[in-house]
Coordinates of C-alpha atoms and ligand atoms in Angstrom, one line a residue:
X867 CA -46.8 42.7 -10.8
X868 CA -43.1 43.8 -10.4
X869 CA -42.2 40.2 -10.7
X870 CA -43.9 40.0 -13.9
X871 CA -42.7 43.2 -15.9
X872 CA -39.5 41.5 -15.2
X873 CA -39.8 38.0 -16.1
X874 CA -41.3 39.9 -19.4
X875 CA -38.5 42.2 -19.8
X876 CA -35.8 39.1 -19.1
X877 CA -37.3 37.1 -21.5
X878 CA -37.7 40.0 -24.4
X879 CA -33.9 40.6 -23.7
X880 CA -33.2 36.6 -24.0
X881 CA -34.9 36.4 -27.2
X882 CA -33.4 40.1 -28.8
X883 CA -30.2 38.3 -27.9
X884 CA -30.8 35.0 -29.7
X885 CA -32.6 37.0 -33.0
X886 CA -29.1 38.9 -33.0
X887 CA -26.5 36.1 -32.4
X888 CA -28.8 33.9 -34.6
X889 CA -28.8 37.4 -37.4
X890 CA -24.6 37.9 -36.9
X891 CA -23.7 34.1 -37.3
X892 CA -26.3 33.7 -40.9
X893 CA -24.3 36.9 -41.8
X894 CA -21.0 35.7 -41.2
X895 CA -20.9 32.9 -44.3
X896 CA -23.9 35.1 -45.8
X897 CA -21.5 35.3 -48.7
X898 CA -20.9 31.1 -48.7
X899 CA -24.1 29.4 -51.1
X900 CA -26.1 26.4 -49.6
X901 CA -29.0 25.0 -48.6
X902 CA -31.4 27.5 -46.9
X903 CA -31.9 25.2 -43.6
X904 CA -28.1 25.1 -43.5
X905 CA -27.5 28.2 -43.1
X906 CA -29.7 29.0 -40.4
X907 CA -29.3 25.9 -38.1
X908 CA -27.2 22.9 -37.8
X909 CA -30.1 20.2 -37.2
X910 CA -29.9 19.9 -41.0
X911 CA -26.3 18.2 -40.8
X912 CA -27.4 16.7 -37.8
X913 CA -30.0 15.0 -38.8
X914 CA -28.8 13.7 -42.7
X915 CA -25.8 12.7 -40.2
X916 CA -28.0 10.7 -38.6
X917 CA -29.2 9.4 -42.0
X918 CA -26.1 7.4 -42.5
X919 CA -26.2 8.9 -45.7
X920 CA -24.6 12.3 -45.4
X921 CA -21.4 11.7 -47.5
X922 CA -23.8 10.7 -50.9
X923 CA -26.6 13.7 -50.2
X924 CA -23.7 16.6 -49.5
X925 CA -21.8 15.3 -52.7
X926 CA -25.3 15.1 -54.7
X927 CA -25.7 19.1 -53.6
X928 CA -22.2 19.8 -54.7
X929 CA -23.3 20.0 -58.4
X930 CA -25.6 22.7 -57.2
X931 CA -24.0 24.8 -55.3
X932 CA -20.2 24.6 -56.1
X933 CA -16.6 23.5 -54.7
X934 CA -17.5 24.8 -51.5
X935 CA -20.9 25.2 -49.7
X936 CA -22.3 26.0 -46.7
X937 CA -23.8 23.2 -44.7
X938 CA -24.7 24.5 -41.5
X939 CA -24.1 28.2 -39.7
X940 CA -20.5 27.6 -38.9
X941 CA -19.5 24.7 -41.5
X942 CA -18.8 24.5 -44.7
X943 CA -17.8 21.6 -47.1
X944 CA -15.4 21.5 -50.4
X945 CA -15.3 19.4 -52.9
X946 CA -11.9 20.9 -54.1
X947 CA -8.7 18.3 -54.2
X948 CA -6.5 21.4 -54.4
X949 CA -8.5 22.9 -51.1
X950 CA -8.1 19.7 -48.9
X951 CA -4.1 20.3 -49.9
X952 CA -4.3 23.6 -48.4
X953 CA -6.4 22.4 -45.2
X954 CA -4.1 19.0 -44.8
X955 CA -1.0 20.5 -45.3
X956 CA 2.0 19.6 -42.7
X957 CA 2.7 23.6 -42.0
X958 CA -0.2 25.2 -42.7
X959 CA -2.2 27.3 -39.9
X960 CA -5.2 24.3 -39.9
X961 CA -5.7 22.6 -37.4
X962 CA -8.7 20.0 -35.7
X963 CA -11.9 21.4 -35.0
X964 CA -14.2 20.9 -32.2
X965 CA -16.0 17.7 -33.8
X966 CA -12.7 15.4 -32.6
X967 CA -14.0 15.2 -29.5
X968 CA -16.5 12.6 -29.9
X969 CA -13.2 10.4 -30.4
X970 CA -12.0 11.9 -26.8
X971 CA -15.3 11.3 -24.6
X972 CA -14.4 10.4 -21.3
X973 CA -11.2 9.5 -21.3
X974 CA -9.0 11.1 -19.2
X975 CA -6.5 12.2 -21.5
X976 CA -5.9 12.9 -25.6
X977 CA -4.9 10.2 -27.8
X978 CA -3.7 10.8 -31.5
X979 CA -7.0 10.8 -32.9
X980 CA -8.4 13.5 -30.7
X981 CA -5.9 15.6 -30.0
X982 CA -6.3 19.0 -31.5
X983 CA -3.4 20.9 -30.7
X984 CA -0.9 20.8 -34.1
X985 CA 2.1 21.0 -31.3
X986 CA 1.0 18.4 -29.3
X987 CA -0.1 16.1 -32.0
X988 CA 3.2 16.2 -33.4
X989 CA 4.8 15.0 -30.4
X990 CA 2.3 12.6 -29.4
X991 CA 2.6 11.2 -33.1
X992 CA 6.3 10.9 -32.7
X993 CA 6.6 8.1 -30.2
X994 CA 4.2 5.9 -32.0
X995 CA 5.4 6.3 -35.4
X996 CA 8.5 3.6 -34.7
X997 CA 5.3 0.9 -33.7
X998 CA 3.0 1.4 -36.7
X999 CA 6.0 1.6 -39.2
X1000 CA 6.9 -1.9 -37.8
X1001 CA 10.3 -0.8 -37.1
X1002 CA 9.8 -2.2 -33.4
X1003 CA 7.3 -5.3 -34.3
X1004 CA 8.7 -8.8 -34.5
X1005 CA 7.0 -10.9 -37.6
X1006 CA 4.7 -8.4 -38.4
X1007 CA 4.0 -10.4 -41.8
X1008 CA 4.0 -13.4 -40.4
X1009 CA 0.9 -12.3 -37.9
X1010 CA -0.9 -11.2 -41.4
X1011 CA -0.2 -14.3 -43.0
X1012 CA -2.1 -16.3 -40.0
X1013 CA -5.0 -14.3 -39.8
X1014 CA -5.2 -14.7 -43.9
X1015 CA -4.4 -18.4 -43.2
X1016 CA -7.4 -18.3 -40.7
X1017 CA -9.8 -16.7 -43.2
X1018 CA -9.3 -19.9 -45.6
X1019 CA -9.5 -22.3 -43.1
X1020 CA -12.7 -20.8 -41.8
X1021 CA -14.0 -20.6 -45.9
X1022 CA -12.6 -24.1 -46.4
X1023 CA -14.8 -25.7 -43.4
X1024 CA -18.3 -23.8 -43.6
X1025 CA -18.5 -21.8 -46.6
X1026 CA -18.0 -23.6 -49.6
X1027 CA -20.6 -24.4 -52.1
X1028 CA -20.0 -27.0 -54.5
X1029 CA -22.4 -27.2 -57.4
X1030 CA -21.9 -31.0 -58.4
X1031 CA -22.8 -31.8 -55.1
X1032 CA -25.8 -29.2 -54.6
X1033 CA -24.2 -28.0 -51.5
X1034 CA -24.7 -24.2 -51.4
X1035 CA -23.2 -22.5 -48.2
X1036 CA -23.2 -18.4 -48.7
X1037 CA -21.1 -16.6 -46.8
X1038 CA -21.4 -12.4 -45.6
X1039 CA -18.2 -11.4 -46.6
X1040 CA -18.6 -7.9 -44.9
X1041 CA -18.8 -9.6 -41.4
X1042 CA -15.5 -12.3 -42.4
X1043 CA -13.7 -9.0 -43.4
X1044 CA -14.1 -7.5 -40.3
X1045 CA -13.6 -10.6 -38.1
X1046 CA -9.7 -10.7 -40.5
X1047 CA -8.8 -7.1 -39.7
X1048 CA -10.0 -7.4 -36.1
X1049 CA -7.9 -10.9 -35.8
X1050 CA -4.9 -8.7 -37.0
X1051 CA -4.7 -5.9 -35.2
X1052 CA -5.6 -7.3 -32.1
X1053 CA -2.9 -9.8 -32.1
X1054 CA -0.4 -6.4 -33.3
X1055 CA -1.4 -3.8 -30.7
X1056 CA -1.6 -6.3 -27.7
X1057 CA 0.0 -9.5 -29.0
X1058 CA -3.3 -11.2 -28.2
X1059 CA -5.7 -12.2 -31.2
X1060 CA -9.4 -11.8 -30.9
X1061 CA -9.8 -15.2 -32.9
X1062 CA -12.9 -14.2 -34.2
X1063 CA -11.8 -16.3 -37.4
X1064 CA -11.6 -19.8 -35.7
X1065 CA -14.9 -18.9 -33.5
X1066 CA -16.5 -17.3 -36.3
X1067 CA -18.2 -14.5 -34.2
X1068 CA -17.6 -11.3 -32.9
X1069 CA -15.9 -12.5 -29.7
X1070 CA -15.1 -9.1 -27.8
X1071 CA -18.3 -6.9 -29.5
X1072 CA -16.2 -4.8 -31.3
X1073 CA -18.7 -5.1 -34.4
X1074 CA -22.0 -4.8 -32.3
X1075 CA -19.5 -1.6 -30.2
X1076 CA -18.9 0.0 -33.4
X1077 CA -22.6 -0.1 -35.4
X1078 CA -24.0 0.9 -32.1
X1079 CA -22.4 3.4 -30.5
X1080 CA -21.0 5.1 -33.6
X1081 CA -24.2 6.7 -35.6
X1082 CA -25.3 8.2 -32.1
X1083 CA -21.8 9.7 -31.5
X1084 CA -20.9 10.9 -35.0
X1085 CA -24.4 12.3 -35.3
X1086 CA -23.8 14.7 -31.6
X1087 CA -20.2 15.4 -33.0
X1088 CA -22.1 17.7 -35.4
X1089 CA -23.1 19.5 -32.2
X1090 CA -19.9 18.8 -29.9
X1091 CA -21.6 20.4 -26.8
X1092 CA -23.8 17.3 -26.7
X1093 CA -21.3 15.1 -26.4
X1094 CA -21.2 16.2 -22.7
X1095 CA -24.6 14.7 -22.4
X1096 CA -23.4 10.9 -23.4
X1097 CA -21.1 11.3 -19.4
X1098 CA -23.7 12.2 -17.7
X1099 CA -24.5 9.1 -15.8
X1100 CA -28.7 9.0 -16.4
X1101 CA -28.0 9.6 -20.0
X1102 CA -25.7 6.7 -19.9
X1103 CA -28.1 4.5 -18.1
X1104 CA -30.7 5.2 -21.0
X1105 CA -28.0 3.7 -23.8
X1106 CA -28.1 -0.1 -24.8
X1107 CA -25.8 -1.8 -22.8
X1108 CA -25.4 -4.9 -24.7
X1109 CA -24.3 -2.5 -27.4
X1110 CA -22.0 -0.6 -25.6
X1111 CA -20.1 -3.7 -23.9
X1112 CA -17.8 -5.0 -26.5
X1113 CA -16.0 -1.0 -26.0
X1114 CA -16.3 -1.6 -22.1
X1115 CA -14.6 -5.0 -22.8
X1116 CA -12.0 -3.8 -25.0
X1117 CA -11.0 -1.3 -22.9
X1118 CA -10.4 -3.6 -20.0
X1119 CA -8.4 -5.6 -22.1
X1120 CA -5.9 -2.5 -23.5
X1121 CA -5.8 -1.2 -19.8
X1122 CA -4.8 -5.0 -18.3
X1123 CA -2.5 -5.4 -21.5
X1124 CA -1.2 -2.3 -21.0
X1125 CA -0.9 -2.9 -16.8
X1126 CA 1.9 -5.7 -17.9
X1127 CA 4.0 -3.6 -19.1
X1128 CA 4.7 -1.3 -16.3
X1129 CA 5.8 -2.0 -13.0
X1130 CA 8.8 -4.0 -11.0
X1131 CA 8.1 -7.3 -13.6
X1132 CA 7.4 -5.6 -16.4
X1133 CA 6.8 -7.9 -19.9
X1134 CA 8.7 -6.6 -22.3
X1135 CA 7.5 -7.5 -26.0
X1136 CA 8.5 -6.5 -29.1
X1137 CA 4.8 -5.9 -30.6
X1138 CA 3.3 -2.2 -31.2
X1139 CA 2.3 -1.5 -27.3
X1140 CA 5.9 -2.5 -26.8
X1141 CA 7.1 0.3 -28.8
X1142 CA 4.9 2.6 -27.5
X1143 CA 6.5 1.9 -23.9
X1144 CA 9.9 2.0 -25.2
X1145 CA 9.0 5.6 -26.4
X1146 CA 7.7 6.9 -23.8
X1147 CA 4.1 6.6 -23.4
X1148 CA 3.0 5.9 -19.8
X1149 CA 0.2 3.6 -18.9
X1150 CA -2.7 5.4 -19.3
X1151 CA -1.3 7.0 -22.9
X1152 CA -0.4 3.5 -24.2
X1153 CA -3.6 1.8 -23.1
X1154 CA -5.5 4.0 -24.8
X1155 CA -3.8 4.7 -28.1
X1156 CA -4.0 0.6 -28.0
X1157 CA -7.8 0.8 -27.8
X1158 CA -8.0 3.8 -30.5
X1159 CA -5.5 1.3 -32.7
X1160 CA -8.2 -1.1 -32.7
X1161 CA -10.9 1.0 -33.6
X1162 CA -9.2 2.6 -36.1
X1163 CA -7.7 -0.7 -38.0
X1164 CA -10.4 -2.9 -38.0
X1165 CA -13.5 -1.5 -40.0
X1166 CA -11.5 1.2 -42.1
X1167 CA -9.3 -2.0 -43.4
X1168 CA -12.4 -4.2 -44.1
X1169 CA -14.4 -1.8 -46.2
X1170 CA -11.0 -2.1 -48.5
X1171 CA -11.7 -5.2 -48.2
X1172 CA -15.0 -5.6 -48.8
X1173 CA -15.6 -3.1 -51.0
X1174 CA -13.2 -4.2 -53.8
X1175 CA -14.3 -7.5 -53.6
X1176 CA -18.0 -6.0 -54.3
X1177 CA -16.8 -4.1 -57.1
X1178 CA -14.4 -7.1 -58.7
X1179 CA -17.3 -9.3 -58.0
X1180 CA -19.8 -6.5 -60.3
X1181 CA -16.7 -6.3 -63.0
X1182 CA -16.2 -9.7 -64.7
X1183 CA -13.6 -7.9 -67.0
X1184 CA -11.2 -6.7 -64.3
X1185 CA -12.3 -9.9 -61.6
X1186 CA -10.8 -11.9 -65.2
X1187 CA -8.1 -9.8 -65.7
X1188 CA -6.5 -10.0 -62.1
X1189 CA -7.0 -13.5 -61.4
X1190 CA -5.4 -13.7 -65.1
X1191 CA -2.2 -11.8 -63.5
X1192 CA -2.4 -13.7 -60.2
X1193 CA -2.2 -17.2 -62.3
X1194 CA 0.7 -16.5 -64.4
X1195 CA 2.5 -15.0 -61.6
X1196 CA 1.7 -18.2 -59.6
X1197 CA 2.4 -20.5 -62.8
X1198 CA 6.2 -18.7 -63.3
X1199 CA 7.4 -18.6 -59.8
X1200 CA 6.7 -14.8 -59.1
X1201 CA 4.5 -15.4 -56.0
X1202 CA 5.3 -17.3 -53.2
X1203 CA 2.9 -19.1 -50.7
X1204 CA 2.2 -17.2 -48.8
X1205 CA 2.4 -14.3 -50.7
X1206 CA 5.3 -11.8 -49.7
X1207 CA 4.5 -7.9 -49.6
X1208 CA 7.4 -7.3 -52.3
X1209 CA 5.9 -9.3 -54.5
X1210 CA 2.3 -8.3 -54.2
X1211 CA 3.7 -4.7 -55.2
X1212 CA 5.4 -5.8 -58.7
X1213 CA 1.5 -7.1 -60.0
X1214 CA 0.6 -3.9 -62.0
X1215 CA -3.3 -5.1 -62.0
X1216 CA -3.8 -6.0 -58.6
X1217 CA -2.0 -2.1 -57.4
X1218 CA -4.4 -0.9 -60.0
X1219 CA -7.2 -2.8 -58.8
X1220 CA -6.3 -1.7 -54.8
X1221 CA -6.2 2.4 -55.5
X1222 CA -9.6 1.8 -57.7
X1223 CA -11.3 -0.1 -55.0
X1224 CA -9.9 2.5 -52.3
X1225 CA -11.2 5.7 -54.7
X1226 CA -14.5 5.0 -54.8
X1227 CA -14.8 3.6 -51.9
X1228 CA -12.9 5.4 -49.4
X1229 CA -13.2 3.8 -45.9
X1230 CA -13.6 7.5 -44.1
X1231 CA -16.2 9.4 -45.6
X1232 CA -16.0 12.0 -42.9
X1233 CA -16.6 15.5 -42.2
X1234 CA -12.7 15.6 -40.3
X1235 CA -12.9 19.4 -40.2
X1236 CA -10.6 21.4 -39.8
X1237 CA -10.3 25.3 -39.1
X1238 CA -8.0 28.4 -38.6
X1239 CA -7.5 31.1 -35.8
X1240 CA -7.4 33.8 -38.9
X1241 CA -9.2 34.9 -41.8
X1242 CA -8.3 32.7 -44.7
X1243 CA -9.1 32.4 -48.3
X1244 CA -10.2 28.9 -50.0
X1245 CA -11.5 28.2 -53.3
X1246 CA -11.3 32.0 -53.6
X1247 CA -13.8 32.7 -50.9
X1248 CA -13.0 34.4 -47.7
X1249 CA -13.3 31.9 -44.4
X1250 CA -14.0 33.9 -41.1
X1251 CA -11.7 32.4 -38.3
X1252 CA -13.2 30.0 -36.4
X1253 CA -15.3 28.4 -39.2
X1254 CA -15.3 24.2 -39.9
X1255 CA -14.0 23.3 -43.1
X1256 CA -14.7 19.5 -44.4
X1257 CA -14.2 17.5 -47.2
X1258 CA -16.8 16.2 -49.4
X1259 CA -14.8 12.5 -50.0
X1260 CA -16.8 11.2 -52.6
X1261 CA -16.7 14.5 -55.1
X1262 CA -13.6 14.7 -54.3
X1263 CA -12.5 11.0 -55.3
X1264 CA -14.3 11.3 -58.4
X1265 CA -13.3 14.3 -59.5
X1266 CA -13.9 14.6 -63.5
X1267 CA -10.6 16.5 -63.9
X1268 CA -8.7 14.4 -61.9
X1269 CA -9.8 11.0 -62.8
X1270 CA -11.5 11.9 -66.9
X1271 CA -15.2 11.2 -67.4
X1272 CA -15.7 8.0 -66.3
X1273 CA -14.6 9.2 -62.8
X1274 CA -17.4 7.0 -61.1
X1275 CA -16.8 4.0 -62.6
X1276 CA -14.5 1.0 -61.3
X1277 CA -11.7 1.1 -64.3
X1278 CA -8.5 -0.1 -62.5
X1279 CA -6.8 0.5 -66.4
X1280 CA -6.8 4.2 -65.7
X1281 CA -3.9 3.5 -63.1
X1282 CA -1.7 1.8 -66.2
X1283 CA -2.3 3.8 -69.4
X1284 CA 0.7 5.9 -70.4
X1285 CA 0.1 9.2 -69.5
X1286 CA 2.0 12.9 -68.7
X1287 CA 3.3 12.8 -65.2
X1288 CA 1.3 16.1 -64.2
X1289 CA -1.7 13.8 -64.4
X1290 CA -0.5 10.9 -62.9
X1291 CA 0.5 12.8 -60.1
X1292 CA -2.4 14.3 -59.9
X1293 CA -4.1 11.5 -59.9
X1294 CA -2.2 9.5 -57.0
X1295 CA -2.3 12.8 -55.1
X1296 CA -5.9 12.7 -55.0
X1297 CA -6.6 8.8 -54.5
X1298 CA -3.5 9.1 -51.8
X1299 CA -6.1 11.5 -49.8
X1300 CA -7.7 8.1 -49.3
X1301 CA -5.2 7.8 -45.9
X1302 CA -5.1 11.6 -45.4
X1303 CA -2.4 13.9 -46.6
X1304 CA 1.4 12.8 -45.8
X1305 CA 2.8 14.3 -42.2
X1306 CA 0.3 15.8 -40.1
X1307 CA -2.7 14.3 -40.7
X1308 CA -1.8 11.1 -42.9
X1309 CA -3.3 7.9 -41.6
X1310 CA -0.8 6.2 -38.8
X1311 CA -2.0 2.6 -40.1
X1312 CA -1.4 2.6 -43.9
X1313 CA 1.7 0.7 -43.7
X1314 CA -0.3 -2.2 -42.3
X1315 CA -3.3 -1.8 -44.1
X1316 CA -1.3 -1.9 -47.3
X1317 CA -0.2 -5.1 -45.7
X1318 CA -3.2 -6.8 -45.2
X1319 CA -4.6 -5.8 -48.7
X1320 CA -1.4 -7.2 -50.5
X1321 CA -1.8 -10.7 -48.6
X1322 CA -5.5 -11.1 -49.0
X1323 CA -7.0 -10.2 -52.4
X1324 CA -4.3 -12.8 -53.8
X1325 CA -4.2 -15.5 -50.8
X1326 CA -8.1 -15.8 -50.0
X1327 CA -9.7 -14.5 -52.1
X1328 CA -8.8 -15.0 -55.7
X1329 CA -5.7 -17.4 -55.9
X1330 CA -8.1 -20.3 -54.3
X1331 CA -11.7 -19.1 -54.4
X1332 CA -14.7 -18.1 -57.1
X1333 CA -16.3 -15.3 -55.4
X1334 CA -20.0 -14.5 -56.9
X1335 CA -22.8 -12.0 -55.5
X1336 CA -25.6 -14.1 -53.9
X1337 CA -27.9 -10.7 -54.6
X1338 CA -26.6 -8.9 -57.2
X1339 CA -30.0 -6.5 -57.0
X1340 CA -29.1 -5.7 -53.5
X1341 CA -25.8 -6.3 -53.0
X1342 CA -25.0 -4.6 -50.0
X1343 CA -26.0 -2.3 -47.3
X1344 CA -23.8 0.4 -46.9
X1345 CA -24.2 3.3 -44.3
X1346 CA -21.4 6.3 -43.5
X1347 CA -21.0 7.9 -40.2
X1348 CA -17.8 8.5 -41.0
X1349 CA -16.3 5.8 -41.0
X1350 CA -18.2 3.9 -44.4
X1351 CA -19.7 0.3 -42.9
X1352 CA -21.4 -1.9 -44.8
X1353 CA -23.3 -5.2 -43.7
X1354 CA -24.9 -8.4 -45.7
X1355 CA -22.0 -8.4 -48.3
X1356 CA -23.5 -12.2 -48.9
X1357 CA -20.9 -14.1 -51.5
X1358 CA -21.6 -17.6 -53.0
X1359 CA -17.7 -19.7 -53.0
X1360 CA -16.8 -22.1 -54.8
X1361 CA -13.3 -23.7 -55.6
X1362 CA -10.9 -23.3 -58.2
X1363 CA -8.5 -25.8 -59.4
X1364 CA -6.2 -23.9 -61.3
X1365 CA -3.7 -24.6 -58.6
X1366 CA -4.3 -27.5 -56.5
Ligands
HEM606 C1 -7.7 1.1 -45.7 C2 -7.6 1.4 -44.4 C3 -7.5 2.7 -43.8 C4 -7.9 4.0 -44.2 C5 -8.5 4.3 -45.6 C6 -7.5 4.9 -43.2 C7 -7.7 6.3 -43.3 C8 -7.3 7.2 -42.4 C9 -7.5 8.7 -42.6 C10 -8.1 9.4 -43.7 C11 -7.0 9.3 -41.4 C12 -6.8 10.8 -41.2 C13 -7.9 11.2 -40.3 C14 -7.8 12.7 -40.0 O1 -7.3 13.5 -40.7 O2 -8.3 13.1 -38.9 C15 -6.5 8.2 -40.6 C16 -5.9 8.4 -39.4 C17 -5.5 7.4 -38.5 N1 -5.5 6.0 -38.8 FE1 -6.2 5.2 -40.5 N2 -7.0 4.3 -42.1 C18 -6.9 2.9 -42.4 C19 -6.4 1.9 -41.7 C20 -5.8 2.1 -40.4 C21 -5.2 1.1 -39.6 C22 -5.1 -0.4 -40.1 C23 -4.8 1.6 -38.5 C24 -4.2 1.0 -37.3 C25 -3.3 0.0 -37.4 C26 -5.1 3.1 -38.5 C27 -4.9 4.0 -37.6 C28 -5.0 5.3 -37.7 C29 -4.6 6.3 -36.7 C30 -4.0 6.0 -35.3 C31 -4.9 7.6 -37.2 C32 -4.7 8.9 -36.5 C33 -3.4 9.5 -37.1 C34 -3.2 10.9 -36.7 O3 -4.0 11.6 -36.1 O4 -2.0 11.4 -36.9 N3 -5.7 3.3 -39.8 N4 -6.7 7.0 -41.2

């Protein structure tokens, strides 16, 4: 009977305790509007994370409830340009939160994607810097160039169609995107290229890695406690392996990569992992800032990719008007073959066309949180330390006042109409958020992926090729966790002549 009064008494104390912590944290952000569910439990971001569509429903509620909104106890989101200055700025008191771990896991030590310490970021960020500026990298252009080179031949030999000759051969440009971008960084951060181009498949599962590991991670990174569960060996054992072992694979190949540069007969290369050596990153660092590299380069680049394509390909005014630019460039000398960086940049249309495809279509959708140790004030509202502050990408990319009324809507002339300088700054501010804000937080890879985009739009796809949509109904299929991927991108090619 004893036993019993207590087990009662435990269990009323147990549940006082969890009314009250549940009562103080609704109270907290009691002042913060949202979503009812939101407020009193985080399964509601957890599961429209696990949606895929989280980034499209949190910037439909936006009109509701405001520039910032409460989307679970300890999270909120804003939809505020100016805000995501204050949370991204280089000196300001932000830093990480908690949800970066899901890009730790296991591994035994931070990498510059995880890392949440400002201080130790900034150091860790310093000795890569010199191998994704390119400062360190022999023929980085020249790498690009193949792999561009590689895309052609592969479109040239399986997927042209030709009309006069009934031959009709689509193509899924979101897969042939990916397969470029992998081809590239692969043969940058190790010096060894995937060749998924010349074998037309995903030859070390980095695609099949990505689209199945990432929704479960990204959708337990809303409750970073769980991601303890994904090491715990039976929980592993429940997980589909085939899915899983194109990340094994990869990381076997950074660590061996990495292995050669170490040691009494050390291989000394000039490439990015090079760099990171000469800077001082020891083995397990470097092989594992390799492996983030690759995940981090491959699909972010190819939704650029892709997703400007889809939006030329659904505008035949500005899919005209670039190829227009690219042909007279072409016809008076101004573009070289291949096409050099330098002179990609002096094309007016095809930049235009680049920060217009990248706006509404930003590769990371996110929720990249961020919060403070102290009270702090955004978008006039008081923020309790401690609490997760997002960004809502899309409302924030097509921002009214920014970007004018026709914010949602692929117009690369907004980028070349005369205009006061306060706007176009404000403008490229807020499209520039696209690779995060510059210092602390801005993307280590834009240099490269500014590369890539400057080669290909001109060499594949448009200076040879008609692209068309083989279902302009239902184009694509585009999921975010995070990171934006999109499948079944299917485009029907045919040749031009205009220059052969
Ligand atoms: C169009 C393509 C790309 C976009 C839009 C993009 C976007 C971003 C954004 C928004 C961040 C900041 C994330 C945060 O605040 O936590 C980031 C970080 C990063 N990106 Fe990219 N990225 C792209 C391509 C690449 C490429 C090609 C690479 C590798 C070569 C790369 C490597 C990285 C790395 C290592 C970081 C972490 C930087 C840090 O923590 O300081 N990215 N990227």
């Amino acid at each position: 009977m004893i036993y019993l009064s207590l087990i009662v008494t435990l269990a009323a104390l147990f549940f006082t305790y969890r009314i009250l912590s549940r009562t103080s944290r609704y109270l907290r952000l009691a002042h913060i509007p949202g979503p009812l569910p939101a407020k009193i439990t985080t399964l509601w971001l957890t599961y429209h994370q696990s949606t895929g569509s989280l980034a499209r429903h949190i910037s439909s509620l936006s009109k509701r409830y405001g520039p910032i909104y409460r989307i679970a106890p300890n999270w909120v989101i804003t939809s505020d340009p100016a805000a995501i200055r204050q949370l991204w700025s280089a000196r300001g008191p932000w830093h990480r939160g908690q949800w970066y771990d899901m890009f730790r896991m296991d591994q035994p030590v931070s990498t510059v994607l995880s890392e949440r310490d400002n201080h130790k970021h900034a150091a860790l960020k310093a000795k890569l810097l010199p191998g994704y500026s390119g400062k360190d990298v022999d023929n980085l252009h020249e790498a690009v160039d193949r792999r561009v080179a590689d895309l052609v031949q592969l479109i040239e030999r399986k997927y042209l169609s030709d009309d006069e000759r009934g031959v009709y051969r689509p193509m899924d440009l979101a897969e042939k995107a990916t397969f470029m971008t992998q081809d590239v960084i692969s043969e940058l951060a190790i010096g060894r290229c995937f060749e998924c181009l010349v074998h037309d498949r995903d030859t070390y599962g980095q695609m099949t890695g990505v689209t199945g590991s990432l929704p479960l991670v990204i959708t337990l990174a809303t409750i970073p406690w769980t991601l303890g569960l994904l090491q715990n060996p039976l929980v592993r054992a429940l997980l589909p392996k085939e899915k899983l072992e194109g990340v094994v694979r990869q990381q076997e190949l950074a660590k061996k990569q990495a292995a050669e540069r170490f040691g009494k007969d050390k291989v000394v290369r000039r490439d990015m992992l090079g760099s990171f050596v000469k800077h001082g990153l020891g083995h397990t660092n470097a092989w594992l800032e390799t492996f983030v590299q690759i995940g981090a380069g491959s699909d972010t680049t190819a939704t650029a990719i892709r997703m400007t394509m889809f939006h030329l390909m659904s505008s035949p005014g500005s899919y005209k008007r670039l190829q227009d630019e690219i042909d007279a460039a072409i016809r008076e000398g101004r573009v070289s073959s291949p096409i050099a960086e330098e002179e990609a940049r002096r094309l007016p249309y095809l930049q235009a066309v680049m920060k217009e495809g990248l706006r509404l279509s930003s590769p990371v959708m996110g929720l990249l949180p961020r919060i403070c140790d102290t009270e702090q004030t955004v978008c006039g509202v008081r923020i309790p330390p401690g609490t997760n502050v997002c960004w809502d990408a899309i409302s924030i990319f097509r921002n009214q006042e920014t970007f004018g009324a026709d914010a949602d809507v692929f117009r690369p002339e907004r980028w070349l109409v005369e205009m006061e300088d306060v706007d176009k700054k404000s403008m490229e501010f807020v499209q520039g958020l696209v690779f995060g804000t510059s210092g602390r937080f801005e993307c280590l890879g834009k240099g490269i992926a500014m590369l890539e985009l400057n080669k290909v739009f001109v060499e594949v796809l448009l200076r040879r090729f008609d692209f068309a949509l083989v279902n302009p109904l239902t184009p694509l299929t585009s999921r975010d966790y995070s990171l934006s991927l999109q499948t079944d991108l299917w485009a029907r090619i045919t040749r031009r002549h205009v220059h052969s």
